[in-house]
Short mmCIF file of C-alpha atoms in Angstrom, two decimals:
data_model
loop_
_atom_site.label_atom_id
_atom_site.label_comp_id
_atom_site.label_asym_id
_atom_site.label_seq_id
_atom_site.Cartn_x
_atom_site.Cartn_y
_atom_site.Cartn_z
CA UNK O 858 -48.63 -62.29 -80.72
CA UNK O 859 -51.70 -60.63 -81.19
CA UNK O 860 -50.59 -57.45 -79.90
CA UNK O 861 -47.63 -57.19 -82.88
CA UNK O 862 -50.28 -58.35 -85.14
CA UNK O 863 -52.05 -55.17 -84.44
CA UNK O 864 -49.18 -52.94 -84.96
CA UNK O 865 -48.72 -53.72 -88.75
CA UNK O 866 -49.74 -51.21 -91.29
CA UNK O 867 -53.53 -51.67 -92.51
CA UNK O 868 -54.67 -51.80 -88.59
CA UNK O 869 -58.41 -51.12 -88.20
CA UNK O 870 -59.13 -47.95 -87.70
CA UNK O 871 -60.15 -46.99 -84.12
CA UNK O 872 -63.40 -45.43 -84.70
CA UNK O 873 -65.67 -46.80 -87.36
CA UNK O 874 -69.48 -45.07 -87.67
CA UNK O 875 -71.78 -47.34 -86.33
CA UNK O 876 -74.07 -47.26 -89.80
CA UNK O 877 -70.93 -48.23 -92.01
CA UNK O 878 -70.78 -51.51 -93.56
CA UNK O 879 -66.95 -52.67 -92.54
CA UNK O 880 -65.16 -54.72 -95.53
CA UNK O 881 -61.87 -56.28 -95.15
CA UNK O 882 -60.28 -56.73 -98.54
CA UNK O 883 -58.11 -60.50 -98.04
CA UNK O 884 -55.74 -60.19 -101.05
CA UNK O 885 -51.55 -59.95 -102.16
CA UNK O 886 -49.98 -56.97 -103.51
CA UNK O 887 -52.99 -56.33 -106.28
CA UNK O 888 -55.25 -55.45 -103.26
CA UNK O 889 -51.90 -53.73 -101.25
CA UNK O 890 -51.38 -51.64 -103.72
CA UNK O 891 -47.84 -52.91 -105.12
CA UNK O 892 -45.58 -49.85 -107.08
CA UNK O 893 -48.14 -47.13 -106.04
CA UNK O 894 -48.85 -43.93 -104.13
CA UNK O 895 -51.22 -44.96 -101.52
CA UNK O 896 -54.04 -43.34 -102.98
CA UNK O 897 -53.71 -44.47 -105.98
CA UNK O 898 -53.91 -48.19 -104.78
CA UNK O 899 -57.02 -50.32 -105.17
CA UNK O 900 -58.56 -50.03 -101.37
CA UNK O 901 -58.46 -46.20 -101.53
CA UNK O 902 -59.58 -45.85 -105.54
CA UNK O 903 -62.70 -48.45 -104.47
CA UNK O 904 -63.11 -46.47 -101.30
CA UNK O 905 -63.26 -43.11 -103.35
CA UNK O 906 -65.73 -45.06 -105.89
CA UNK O 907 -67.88 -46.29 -103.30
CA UNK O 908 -68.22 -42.86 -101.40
CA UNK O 909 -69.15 -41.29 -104.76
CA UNK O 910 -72.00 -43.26 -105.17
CA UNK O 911 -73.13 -42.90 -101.18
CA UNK O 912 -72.00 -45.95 -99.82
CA UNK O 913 -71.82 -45.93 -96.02
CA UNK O 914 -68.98 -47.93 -95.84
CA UNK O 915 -65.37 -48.71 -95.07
CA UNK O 916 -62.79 -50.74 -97.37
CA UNK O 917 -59.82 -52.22 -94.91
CA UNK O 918 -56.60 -52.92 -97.09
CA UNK O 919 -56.03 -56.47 -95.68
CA UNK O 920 -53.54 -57.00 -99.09
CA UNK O 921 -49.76 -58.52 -97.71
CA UNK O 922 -47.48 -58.51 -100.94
CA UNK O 923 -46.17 -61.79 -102.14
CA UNK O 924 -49.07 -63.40 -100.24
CA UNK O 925 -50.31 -66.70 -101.64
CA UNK O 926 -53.53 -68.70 -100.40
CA UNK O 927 -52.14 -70.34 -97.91
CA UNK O 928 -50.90 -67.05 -96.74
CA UNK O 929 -54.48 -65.34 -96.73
CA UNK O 930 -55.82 -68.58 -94.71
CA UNK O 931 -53.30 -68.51 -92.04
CA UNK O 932 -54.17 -64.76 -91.43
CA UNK O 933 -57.85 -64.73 -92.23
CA UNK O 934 -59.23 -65.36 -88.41
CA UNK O 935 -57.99 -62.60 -86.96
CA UNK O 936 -58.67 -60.33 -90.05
CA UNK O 937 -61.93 -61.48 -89.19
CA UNK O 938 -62.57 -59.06 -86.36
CA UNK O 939 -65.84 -58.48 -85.13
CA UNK O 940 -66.12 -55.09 -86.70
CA UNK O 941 -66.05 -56.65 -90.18
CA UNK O 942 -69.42 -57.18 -91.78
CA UNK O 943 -68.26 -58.32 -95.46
CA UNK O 944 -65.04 -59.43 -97.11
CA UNK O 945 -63.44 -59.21 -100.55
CA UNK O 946 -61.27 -62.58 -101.21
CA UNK O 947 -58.70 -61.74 -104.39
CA UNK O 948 -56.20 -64.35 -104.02
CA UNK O 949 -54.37 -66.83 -106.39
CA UNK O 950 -52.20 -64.89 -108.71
CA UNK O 951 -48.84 -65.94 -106.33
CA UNK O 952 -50.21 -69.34 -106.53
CA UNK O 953 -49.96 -68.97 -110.12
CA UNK O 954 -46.46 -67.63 -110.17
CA UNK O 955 -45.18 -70.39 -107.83
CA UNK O 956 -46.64 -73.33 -109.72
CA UNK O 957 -49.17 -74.34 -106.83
CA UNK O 958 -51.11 -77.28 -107.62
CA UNK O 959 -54.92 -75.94 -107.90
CA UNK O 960 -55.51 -78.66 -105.12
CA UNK O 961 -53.71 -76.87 -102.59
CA UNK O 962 -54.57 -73.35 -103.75
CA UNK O 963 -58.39 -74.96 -103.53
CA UNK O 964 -58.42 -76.44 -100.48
CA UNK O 965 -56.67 -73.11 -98.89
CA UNK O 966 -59.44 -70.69 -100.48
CA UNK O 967 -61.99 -73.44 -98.56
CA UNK O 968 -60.65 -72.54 -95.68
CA UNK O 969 -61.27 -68.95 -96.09
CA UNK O 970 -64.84 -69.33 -97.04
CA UNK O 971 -65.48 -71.30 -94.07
CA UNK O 972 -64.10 -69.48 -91.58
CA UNK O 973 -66.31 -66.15 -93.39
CA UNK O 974 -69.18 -68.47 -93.25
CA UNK O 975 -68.41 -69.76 -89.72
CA UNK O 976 -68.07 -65.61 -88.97
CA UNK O 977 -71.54 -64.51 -90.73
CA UNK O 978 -69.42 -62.63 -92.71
CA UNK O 979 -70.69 -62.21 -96.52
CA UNK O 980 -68.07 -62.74 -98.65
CA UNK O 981 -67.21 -61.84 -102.14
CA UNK O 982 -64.96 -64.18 -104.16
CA UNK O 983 -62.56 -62.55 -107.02
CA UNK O 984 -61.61 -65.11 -109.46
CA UNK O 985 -58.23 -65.53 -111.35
CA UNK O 986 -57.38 -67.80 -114.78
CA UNK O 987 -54.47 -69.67 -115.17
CA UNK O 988 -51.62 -68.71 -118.69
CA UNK O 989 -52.14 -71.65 -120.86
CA UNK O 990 -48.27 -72.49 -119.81
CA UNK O 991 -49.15 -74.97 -117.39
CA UNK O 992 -51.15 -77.41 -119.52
CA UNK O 993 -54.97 -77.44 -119.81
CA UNK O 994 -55.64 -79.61 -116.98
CA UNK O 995 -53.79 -77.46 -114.68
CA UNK O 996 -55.36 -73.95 -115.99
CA UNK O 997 -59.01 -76.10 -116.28
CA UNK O 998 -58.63 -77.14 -112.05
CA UNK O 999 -57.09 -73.68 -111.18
CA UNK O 1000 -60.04 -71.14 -113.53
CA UNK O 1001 -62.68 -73.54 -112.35
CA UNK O 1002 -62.15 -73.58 -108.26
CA UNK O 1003 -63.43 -70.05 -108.19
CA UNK O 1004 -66.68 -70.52 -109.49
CA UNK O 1005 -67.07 -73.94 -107.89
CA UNK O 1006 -66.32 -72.54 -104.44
CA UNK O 1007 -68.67 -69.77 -104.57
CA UNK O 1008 -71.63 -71.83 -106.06
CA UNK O 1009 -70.75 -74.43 -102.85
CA UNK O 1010 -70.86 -71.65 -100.08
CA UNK O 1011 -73.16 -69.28 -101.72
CA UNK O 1012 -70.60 -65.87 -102.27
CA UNK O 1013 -70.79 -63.25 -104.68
CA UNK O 1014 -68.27 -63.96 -107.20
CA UNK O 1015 -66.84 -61.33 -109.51
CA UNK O 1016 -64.64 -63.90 -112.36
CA UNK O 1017 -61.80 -61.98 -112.79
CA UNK O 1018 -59.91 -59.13 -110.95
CA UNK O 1019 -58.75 -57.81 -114.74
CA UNK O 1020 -62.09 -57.97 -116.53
CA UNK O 1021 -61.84 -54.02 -116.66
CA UNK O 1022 -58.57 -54.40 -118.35
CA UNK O 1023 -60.16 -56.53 -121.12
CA UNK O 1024 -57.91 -55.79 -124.52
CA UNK O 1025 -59.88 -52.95 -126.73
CA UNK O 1026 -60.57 -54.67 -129.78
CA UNK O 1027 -58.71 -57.69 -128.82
CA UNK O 1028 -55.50 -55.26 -128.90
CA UNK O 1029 -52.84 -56.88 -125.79
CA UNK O 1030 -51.47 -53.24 -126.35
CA UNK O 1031 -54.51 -51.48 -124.61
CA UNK O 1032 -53.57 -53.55 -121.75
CA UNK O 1033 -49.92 -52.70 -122.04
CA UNK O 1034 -50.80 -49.19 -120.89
CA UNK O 1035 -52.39 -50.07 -117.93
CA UNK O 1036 -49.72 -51.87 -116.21
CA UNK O 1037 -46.61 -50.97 -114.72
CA UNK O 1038 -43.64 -51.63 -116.27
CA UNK O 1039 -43.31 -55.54 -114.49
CA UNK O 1040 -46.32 -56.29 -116.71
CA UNK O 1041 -47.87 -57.86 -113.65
CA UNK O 1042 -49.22 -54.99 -111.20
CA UNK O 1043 -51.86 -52.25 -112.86
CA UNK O 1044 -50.29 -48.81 -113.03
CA UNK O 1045 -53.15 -45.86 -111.54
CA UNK O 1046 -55.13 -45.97 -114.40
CA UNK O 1047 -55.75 -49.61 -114.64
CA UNK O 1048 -56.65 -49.73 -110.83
CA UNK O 1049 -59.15 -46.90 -112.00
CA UNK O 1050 -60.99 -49.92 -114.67
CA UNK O 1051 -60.22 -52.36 -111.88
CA UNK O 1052 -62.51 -50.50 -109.44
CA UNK O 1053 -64.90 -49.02 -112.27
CA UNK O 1054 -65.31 -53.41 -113.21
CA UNK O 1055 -65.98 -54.69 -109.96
CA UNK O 1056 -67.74 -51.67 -108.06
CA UNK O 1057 -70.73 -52.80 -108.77
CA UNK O 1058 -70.22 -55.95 -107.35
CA UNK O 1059 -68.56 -54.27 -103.92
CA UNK O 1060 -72.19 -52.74 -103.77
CA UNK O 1061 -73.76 -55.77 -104.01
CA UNK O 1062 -71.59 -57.16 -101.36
CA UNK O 1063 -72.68 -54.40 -98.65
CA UNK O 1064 -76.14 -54.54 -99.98
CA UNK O 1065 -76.34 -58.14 -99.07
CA UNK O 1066 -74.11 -57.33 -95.49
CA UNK O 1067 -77.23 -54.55 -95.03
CA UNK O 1068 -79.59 -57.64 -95.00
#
C-alpha cells in the first residue's frame, strides 16, 4: 500500500537541500489547485512568493480535491514523512458543502493536530466560516473550532483562507472577479491575494520550524 501511495502525483521530491525548511500543505482542491494551470495554483504561487522574499524552503502540494476532514486525517501520517518540518492545515470547506456536523469536522481536525504534535511538526491552522444557511448554532460550532483548536495545541492560525479576497468597499462584485466561474474556487488572480494574505503567516510558520 505504501508503495502506490508514493506513486500519486504531489510525491516528495527526491532531493530536498538539506537547509530548506520542508512544508506539506494538508488541504482539498483550494490547496490542489482546482480549474488551474499548475503554476498558477496556490502551492506554486506561495512557493514563487516565498522564494521572492529568500525563503529557504519547499511548499509540498498535499491538496486531494473533494477532500473533507476526515479525508485529510486518514492521510495525514504518512504525509507526515520525516522530511517535513512544518505543515499548512486548510481544510473544512467540503465539510461545509456536505452538511458535516462541526462535531465531526472538529474532532477530525484534532486528529490532525495531534498527530503534527505527536511528529514535532509545527503546524499552521487555516480557518474557514460557515454561510449563515445552516443556522447560527451550526455556523457559531463550525467558525469557532478553528480558533479553539489552535489556542488548545498552540499552532499558528491564519482565520480565513479568503481574507485576501475581502469585498473592496464591501462590494461582493470585487470578489466576483476573483473566482472562477463555479463561484467556489479562486481564478489566478485571487490565488495571487490568497498567497499575498497569508504569506506572511507561511513565514512565520518556517521561522518557528527554524527554532
Amino acid at each position: 500500500m505504501h508503495k502506490v501511495l508514493m506513486g500519486i502525483p504531489f510525491l516528495w521530491p527526491a532531493m530536498l537541500q538539506a537547509d530548506e525548511v520542508v512544508i506539506a500543505a494538508l488541504g482539498d482542491s483550494l490547496t490542489q489547485g482546482f480549474g488551474l494551470v499548475a503554476e498558477q495554483g496556490f502551492v506554486p504561487q506561495l512557493q514563487a512568493w516565498l522564494d521572492s522574499r529568500g525563503a529557504e524552503v519547499q511548499v509540498i502540494n498535499a491538496g486531494v480535491s473533494g477532500d473533507t476532514t476526515a479525508g485529510g486525517l486518514s492521510r495525514v501520517a504518512w504525509t507526515l514523512t520525516p522530511e517535513v518540518d512544518a505543515l499548512i492545515v486548510a481544510l473544512g470547506g467540503n465539510d461545509l458543502l456536505r452538511g458535516i456536523d462541526p462535531s465531526v469536522s472538529r474532532a477530525n481536525l484534532d486528529g490532525i493536530l495531534k498527530a503534527a504534535d505527536a511528529a514535532q511538526v509545527d503546524v499552521l491552522l487555516v480557518g474557514m466560516q460557515a454561510p449563515g444557511n445552516y443556522g447560527p448554532e451550526y455556523k457559531e460550532a463550525f467558525d469557532a473550532m478553528y480558533p479553539d483548536l489552535a489556542w488548545e495545541y498552540g499552532t499558528l492560525f491564519a482565520p480565513s483562507f479568503f481574507a485576501g479576497l475581502d469585498a473592496d468597499g464591501g462590494d461582493p462584485a470585487s470578489v466576483r472577479a476573483d473566482m472562477q466561474p463555479d463561484g467556489i474556487h479562486p481564478n489566478a488572480g485571487g490565488v495571487a491575494k490568497i498567497v499575498a494574505a497569508l504569506g506572511p503567516e507561511v513565514l512565520a510558520l518556517i521561522e518557528r520550524a527554524e527554532e
